Coordinates of C-alpha atoms and ligand atoms in Angstrom, one line a residue:
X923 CA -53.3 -158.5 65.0
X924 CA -50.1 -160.3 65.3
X925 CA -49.4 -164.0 65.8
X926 CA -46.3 -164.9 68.2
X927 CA -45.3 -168.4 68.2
X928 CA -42.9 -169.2 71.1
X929 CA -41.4 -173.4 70.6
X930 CA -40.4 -175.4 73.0
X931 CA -36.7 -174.4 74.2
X932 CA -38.6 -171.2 74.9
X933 CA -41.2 -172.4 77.6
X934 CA -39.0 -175.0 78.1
X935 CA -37.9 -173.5 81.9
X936 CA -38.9 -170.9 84.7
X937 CA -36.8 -168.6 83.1
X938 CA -37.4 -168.7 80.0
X939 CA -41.2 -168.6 80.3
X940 CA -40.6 -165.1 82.3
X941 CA -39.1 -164.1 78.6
X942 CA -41.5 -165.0 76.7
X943 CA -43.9 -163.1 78.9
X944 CA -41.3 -160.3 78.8
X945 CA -41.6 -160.4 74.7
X946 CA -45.2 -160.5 74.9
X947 CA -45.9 -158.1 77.3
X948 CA -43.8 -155.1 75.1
X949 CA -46.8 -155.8 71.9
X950 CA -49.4 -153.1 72.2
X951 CA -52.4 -154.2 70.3
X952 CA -54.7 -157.7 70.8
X953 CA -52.5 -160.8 69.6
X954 CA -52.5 -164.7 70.1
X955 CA -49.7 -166.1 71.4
X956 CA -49.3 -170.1 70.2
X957 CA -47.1 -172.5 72.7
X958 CA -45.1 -175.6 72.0
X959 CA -45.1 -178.2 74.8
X960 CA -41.7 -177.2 77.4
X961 CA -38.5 -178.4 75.9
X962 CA -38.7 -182.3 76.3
X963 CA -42.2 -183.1 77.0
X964 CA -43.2 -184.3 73.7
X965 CA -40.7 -186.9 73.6
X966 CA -40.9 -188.1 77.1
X967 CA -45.1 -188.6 76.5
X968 CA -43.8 -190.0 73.0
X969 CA -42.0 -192.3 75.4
X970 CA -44.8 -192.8 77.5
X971 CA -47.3 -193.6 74.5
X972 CA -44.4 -196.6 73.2
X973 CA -44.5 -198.1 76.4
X974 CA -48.3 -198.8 76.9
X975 CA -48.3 -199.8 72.9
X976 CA -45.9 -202.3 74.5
X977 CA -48.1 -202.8 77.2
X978 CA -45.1 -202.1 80.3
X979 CA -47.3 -200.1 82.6
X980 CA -44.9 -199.7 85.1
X981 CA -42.1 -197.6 83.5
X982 CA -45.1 -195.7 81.5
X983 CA -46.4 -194.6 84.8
X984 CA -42.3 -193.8 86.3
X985 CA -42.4 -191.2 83.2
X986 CA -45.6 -189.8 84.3
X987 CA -44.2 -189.3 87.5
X988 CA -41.1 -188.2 86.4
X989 CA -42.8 -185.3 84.3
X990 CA -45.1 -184.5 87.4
X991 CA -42.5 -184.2 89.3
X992 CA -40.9 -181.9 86.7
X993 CA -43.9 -179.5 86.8
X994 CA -44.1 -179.4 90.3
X995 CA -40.7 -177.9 90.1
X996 CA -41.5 -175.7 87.9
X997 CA -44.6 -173.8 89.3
X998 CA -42.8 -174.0 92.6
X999 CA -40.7 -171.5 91.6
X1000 CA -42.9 -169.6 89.0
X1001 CA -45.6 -168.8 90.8
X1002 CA -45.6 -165.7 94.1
X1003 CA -49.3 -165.8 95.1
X1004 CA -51.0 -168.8 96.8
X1005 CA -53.9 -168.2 94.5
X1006 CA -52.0 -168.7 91.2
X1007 CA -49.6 -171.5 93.0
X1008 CA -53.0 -173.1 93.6
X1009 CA -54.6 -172.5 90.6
X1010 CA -51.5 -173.9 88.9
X1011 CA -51.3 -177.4 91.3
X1012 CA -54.9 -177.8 90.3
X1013 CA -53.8 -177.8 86.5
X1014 CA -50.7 -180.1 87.0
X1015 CA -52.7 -182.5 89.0
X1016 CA -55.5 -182.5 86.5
X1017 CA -53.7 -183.9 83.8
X1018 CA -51.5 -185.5 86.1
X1019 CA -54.9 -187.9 86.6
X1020 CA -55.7 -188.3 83.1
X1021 CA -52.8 -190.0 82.3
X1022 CA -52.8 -192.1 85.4
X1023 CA -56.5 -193.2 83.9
X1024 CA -54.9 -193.6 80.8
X1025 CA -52.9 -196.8 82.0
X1026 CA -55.7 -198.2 82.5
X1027 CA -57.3 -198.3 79.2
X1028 CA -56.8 -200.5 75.9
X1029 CA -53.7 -198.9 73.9
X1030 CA -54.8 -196.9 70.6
X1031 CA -54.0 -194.5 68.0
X1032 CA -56.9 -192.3 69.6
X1033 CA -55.0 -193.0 73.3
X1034 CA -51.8 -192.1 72.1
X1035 CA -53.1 -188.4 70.5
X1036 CA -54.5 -187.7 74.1
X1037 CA -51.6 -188.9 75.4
X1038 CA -49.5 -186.3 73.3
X1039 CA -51.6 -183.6 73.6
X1040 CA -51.1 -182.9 77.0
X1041 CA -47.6 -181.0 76.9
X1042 CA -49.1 -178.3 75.0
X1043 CA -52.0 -178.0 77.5
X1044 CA -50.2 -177.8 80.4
X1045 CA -47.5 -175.3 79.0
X1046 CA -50.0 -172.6 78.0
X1047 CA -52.6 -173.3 80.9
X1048 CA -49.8 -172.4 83.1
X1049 CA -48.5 -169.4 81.0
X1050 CA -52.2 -167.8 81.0
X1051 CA -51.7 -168.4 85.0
X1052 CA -48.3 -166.6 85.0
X1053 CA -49.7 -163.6 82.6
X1054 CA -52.4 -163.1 85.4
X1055 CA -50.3 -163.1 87.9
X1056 CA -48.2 -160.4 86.0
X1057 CA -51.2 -158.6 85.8
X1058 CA -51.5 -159.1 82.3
X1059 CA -54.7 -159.0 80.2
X1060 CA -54.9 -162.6 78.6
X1061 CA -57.5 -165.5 78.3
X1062 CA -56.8 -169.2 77.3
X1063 CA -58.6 -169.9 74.0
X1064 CA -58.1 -173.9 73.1
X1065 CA -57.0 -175.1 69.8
X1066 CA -59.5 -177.6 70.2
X1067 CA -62.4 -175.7 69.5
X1068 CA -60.9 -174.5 66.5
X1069 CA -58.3 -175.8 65.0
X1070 CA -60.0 -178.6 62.9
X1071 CA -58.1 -180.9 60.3
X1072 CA -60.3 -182.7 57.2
X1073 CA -60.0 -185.8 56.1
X1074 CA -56.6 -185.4 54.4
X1075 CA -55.3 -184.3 57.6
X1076 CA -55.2 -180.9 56.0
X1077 CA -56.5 -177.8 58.0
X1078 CA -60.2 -176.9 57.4
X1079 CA -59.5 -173.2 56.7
X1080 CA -63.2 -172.0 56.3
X1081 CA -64.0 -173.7 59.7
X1082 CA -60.7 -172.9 61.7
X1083 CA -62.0 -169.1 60.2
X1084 CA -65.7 -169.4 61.1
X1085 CA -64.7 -170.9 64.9
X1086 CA -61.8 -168.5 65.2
X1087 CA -63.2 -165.0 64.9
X1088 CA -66.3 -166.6 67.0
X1089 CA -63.5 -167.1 69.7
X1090 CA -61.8 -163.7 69.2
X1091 CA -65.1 -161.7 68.9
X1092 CA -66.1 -163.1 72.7
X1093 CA -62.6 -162.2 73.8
X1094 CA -62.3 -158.5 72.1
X1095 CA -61.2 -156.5 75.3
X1096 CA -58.3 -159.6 76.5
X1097 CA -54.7 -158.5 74.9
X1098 CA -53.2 -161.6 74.8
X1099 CA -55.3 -164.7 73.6
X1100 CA -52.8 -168.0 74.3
X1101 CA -54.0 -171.3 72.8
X1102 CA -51.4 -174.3 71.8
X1103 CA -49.6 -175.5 69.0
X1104 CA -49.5 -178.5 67.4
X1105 CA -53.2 -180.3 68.8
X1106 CA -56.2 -180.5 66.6
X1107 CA -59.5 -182.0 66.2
X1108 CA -60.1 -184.1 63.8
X1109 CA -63.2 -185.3 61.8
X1110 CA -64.6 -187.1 64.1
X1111 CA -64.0 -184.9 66.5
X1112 CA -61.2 -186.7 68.3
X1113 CA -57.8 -184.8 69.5
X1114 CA -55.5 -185.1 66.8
X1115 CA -52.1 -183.5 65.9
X1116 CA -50.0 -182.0 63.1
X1117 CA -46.8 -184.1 63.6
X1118 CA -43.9 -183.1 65.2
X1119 CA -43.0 -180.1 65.4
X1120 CA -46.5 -178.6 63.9
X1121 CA -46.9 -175.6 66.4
X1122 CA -45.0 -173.3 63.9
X1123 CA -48.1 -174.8 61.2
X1124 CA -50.6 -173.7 64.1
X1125 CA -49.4 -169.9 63.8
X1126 CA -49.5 -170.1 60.2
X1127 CA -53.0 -171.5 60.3
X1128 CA -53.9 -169.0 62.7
X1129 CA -52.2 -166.2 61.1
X1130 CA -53.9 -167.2 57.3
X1131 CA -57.4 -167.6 59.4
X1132 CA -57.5 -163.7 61.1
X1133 CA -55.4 -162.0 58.2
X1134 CA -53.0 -161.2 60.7
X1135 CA -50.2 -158.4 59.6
X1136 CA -47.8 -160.9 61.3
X1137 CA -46.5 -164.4 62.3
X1138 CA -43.9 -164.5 64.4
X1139 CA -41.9 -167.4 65.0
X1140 CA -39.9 -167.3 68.2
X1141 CA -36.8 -170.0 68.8
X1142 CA -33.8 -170.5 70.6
X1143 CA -32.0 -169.3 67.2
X1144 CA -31.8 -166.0 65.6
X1145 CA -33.5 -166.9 62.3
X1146 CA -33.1 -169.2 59.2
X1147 CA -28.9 -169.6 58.8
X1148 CA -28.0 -170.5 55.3
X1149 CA -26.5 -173.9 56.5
X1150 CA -27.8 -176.1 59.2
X1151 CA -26.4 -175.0 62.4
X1152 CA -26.2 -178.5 64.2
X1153 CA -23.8 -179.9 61.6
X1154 CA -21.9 -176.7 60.2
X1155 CA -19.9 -174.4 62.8
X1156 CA -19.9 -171.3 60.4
X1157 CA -23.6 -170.5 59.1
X1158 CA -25.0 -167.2 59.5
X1159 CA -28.6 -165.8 59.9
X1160 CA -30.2 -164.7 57.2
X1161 CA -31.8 -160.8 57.3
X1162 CA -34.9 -161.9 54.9
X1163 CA -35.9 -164.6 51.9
X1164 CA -38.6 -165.3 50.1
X1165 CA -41.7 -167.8 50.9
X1166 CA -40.9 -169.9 47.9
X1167 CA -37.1 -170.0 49.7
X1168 CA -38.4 -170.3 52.9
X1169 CA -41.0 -173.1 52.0
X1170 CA -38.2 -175.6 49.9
X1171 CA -35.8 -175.3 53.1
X1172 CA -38.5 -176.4 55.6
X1173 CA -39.8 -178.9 53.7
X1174 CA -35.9 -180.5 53.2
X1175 CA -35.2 -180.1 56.3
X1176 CA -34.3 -176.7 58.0
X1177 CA -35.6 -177.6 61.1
X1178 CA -36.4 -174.1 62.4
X1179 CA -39.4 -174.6 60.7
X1180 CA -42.2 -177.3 60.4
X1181 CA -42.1 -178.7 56.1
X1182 CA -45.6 -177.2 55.9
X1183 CA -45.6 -174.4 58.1
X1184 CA -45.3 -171.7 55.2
X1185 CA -48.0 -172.3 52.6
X1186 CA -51.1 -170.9 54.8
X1187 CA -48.6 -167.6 55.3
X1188 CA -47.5 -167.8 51.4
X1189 CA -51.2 -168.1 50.4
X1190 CA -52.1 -165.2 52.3
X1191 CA -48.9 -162.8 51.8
X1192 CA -48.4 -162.7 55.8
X1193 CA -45.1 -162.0 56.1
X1194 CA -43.2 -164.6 58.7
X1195 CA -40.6 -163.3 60.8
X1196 CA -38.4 -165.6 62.9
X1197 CA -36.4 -164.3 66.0
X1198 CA -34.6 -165.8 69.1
X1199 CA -36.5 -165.6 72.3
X1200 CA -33.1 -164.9 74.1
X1201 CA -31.9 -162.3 72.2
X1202 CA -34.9 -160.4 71.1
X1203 CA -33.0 -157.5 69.6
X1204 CA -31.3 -159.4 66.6
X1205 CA -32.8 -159.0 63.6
X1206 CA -33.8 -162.2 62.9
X1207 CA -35.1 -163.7 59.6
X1208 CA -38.2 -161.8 57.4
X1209 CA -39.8 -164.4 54.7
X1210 CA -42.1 -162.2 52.4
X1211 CA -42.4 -161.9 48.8
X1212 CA -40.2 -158.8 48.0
X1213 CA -37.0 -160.5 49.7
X1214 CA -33.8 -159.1 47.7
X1215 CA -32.6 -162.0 45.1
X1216 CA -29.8 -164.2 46.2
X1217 CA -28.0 -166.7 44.1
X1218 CA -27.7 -169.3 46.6
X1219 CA -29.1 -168.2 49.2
X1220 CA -29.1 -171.5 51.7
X1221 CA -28.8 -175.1 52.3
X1222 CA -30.3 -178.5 53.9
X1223 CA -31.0 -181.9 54.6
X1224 CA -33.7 -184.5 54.9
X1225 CA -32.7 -187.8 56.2
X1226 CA -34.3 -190.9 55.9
X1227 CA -35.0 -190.9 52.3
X1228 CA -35.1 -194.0 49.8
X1229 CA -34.9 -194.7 46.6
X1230 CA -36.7 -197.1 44.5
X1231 CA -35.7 -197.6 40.6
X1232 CA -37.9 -199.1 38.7
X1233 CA -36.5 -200.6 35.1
X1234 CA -38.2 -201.2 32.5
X1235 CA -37.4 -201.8 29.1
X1236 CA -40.8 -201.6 27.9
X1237 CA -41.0 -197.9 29.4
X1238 CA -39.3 -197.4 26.1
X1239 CA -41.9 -194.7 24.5
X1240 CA -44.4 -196.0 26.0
X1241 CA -46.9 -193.1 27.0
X1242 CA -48.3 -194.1 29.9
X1243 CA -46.0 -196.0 32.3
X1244 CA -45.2 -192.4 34.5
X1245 CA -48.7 -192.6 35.1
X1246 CA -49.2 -196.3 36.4
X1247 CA -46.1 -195.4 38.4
X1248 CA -47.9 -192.6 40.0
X1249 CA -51.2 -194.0 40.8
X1250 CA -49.2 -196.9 42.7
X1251 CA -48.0 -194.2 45.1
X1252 CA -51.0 -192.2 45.3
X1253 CA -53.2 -195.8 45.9
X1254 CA -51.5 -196.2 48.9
X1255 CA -50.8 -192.4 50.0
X1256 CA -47.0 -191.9 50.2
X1257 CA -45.5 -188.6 48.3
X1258 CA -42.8 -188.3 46.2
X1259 CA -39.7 -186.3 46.8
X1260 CA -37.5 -186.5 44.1
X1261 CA -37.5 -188.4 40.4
X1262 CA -35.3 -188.4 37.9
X1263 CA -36.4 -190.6 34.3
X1264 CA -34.0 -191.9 31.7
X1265 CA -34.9 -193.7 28.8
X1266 CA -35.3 -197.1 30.6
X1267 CA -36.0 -196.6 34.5
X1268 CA -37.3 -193.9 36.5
X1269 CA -35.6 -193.3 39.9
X1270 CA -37.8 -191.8 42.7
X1271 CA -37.6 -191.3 46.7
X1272 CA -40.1 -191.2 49.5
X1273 CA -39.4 -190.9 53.0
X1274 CA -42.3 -192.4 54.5
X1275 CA -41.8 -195.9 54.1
X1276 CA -44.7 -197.8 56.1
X1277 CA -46.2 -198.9 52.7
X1278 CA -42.9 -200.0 50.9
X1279 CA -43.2 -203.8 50.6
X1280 CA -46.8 -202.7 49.2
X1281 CA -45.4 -200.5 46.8
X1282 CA -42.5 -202.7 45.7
X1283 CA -45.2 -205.5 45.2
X1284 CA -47.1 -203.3 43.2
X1285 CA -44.2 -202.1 41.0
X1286 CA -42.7 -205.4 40.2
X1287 CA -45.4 -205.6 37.6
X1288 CA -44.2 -202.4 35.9
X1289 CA -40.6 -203.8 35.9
X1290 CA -37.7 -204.9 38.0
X1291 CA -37.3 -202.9 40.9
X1292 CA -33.9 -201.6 43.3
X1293 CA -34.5 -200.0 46.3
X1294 CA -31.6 -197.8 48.9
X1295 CA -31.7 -196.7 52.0
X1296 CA -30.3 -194.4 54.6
X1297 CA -29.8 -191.3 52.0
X1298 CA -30.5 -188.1 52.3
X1299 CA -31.8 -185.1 50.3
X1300 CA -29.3 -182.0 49.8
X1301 CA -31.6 -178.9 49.2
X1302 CA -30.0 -175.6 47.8
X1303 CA -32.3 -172.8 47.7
X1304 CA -32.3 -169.8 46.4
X1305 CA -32.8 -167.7 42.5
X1306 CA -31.6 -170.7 40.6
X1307 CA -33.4 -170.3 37.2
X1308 CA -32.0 -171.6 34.4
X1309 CA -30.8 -168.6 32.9
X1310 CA -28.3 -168.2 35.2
X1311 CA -25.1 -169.1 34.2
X1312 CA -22.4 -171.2 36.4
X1313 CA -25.0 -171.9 39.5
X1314 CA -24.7 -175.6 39.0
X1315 CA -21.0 -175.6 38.1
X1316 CA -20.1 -173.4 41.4
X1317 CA -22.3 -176.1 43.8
X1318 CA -20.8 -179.3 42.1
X1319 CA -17.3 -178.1 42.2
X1320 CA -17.6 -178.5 45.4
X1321 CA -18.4 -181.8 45.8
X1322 CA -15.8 -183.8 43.3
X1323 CA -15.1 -186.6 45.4
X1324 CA -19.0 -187.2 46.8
X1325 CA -20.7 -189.7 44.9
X1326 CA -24.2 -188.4 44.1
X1327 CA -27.4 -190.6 43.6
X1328 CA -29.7 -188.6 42.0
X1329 CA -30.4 -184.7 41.1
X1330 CA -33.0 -182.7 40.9
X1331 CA -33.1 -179.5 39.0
X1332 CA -35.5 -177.3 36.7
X1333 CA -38.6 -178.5 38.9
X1334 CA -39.2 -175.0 40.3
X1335 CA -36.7 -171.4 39.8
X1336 CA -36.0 -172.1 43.7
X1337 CA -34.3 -175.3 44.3
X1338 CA -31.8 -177.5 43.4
X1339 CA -31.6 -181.0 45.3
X1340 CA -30.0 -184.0 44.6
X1341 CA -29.6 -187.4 46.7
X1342 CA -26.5 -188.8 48.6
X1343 CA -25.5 -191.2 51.7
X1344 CA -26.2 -190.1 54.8
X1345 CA -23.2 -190.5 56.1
X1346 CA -21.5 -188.1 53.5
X1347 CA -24.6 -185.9 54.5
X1348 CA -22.1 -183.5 57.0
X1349 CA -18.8 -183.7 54.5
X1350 CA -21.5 -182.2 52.2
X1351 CA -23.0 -179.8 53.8
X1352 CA -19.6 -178.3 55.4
X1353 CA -17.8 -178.4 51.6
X1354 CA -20.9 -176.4 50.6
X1355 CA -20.4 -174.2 53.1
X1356 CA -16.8 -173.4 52.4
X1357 CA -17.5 -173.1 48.3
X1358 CA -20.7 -171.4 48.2
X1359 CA -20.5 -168.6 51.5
X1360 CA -17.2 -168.8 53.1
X1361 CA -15.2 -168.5 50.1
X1362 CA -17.2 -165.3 48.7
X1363 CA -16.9 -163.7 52.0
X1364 CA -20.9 -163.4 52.5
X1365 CA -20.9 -163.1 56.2
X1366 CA -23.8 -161.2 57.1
Ligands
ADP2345 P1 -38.6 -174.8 68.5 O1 -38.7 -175.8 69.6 O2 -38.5 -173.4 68.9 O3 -39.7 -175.1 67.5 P2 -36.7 -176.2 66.8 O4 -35.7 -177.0 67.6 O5 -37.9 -176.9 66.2 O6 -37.2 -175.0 67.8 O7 -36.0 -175.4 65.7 C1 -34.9 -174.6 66.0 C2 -33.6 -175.3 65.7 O8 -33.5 -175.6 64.3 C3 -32.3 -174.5 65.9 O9 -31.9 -174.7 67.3 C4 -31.3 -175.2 64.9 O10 -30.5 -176.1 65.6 C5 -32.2 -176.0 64.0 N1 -32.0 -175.6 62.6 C6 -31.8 -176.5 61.6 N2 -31.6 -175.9 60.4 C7 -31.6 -174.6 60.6 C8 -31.4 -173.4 59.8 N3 -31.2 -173.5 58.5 N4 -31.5 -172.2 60.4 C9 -31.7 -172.1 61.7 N5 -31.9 -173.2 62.6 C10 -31.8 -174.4 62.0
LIG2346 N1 -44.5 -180.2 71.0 C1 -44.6 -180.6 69.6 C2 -43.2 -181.4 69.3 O1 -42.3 -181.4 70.1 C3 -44.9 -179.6 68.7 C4 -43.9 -178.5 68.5 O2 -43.1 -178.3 69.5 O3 -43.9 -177.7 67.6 O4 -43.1 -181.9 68.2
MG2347 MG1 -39.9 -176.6 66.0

């Protein structure tokens, strides 16, 4: 069985959704087909959600109507029969309701989970529509009845496992089993999610739960470029890299994929391959474990990182201090990127910072404390062990006139990273463009 993940851009219009059924319709054997919410809806019910927290009813409900509206449009012109048309109104008006009912109740962090779920509901409730209307075998399966999180927020493989092949076994003789990306129950049983832009960690999930030969993630991009496309004019797809590549990128940054969308896929040596809904026949990007070895094989960027110092002249061999350090962060839950030590101060970043003015509290007992913002984490990846020559020479050559906050290197044979402003973020990643790719002529 294969899993085909199709995001947003992809459903996100009558068109496109006719491709994606296209794509889906050319696979022979039984697959699931994971959807992102159309192009847009998340935010606009992220909008939605931010209103009622601020208690403005009225323009809350002028988005819902707004994105009723939209729908309406939409099945207008995808749908021939009267029976599908119908079946489809009945859908849109449904949840169409629910958030009308939501204005009315008290504002939560349950309310707004509901309240983001519903793009993804609605997109593949009317794609199963559209695939019986095609005359295609399919069934809606919901990630609600399987896709359950712990209380880490991590997925509960052995359940997601036990409730999946439950699901699949009822459905053996439907082709095409569509369920949604990105919702999620959580412990107690409430919708839940897995952040923005999880769906790609759905078909991961999914494709880890069944053993799946493959996962297939399908954008509006022909695969992982080695630069980020939205900042650099000259990047190039990628033909294949490896998970530990592959992982390092999405989690700094390469938005084509969601930070943890790899590891259930990496655990389970599924190999990942990422094409472009509207152009099917490139090749696209394969992430397995024999990918051929690269020397830098690609680059990107997380924003919204600080740094915190803390100094301490007492640090001074004293076994120990990394630790109290640590257990600060891990008291109050907020990971680490990056750290650096020198003989008096350790430098870290985060980029969650809802608990800072906790943490800094905490930390002033360990020493005196600097904090920066607005920086950003450069990520190189690709077969950077030590042992070979030059590789850090060749990537800071390029960057003579950038002044650098921290750097992280040895951690892993994979990645190189190191910290500057954000607003030297793009000179960066074009002048590593030019040095590392351009200049060698790797056009692929
Ligand atoms: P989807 O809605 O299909 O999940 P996303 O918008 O989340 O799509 O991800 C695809 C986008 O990721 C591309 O349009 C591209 O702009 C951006 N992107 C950022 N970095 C990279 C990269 N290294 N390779 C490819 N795309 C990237
Ligand atoms: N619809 C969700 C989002 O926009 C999940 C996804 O598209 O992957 O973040
Ligand atoms: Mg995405």
């Amino acid at each position: 069985m294969i899993v085909l993940k199709f995001g947003g851009t992809s459903v996100g219009s009558v068109e496109n959704i006719k491709k994606v059924a296209k794509i889906v319709k050319t696979e022979k054997k039984q697959n699931i087909v994971v959807l992102s919410a159309m192009s847009g809806v998340t935010n606009t019910l992220v909008k939605i959600s931010n209103l009622l927290s601020q208690k403005n009813r009225v323009d809350a409900q002028l988005e819902m109507n707004n994105l009723h509206q939209k729908y309406q449009d939409v099945i207008l012109k995808l749908f021939k029969s009267k029976l599908s048309f119908d079946k489809a109104s009945l859908v849109i008006e449904c949840h169409y309701d629910e958030l009308l009912s939501i204005l009315e109740i008290k504002f939560s962090e349950k309310v707004e989970k509901l309240i983001l779920a519903q793009g993804e509901l609605v997109s593949t409730s009317l794609f199963q529509l559209y695939m019986e209307e095609i005359g295609e075998s399919s069934s809606l399966i919901s990630a609600l009845d399987f896709m359950i999180i712990d209380n880490n927020h991590e997925p509960d493989s052995n359940k997601i496992k036990e409730e999946l092949s439950k699901i699949i076994l009822k459905h053996s003789d439907t082709k095409v089993l569509i369920t949604q990306g990105f919702i999620c129950r959580n412990t107690n049983k409430e919708i839940d999610n897995l952040k923005r832009g999880g769906s790609d960690y759905t078909a991961s999930i999914i494709g880890a739960a069944i053993g799946a030969s493959q996962i297939q993630i399908w954008t509006d991009i022909s695969g992982m470029h080695n630069n980020d496309p939205r900042f650099v004019d000259q990047t190039f797809s990628i033909g294949e890299i490896s998970f530990d590549e592959a992982a390092e990128l999405a989690y700094f940054g390469a938005k084509i994929l969601h930070p943890q969308s790899i590891i259930p896929a990496k655990e389970k040596n599924i190999p990942v391959l990422l094409k472009n809904t509207f152009d099917p026949d490139a090749r696209g990007t394969l992430i397995h474990n024999n990918a051929k070895v690269e020397k830098i094989r690609a680059i990107a960027a997380k924003d919204n990182i600080t740094a915190i110092k803390i100094k301490s002249y007492r640090m001074l061999m004293a076994y120990g201090f990394l630790k109290k350090v640590f257990e600060i962060f891990e008291q109050n839950q907020i990971s680490i990127d990056m750290i650096t030590t020198s003989e008096v101060a350790v430098s870290l970043t985060i980029d969650d910072t809802s608990k800072l003015d906790n943490i800094i509290q905490e930390l002033e007992g360990l020493g005196s404390i600097e904090v920066d913002n607005d920086l950003s984490i450069i990520c190189i990846a690709g077969n950077l062990s030590q042992n070979k020559k030059g590789v850090t020479a060749l990537i800071f050559n390029c960057l003579v006139d950038i002044p650098i906050r921290m750097i992280s290197y040895g951690g892993s044979n994979y990645n190189l990273s190191f910290l500057v402003k954000t607003t030297d973020k793009v000179t960066v990643l074009n002048l590593l463009n030019k040095g590392l790719f351009i200049k060698v002529g790797s056009k692929n």
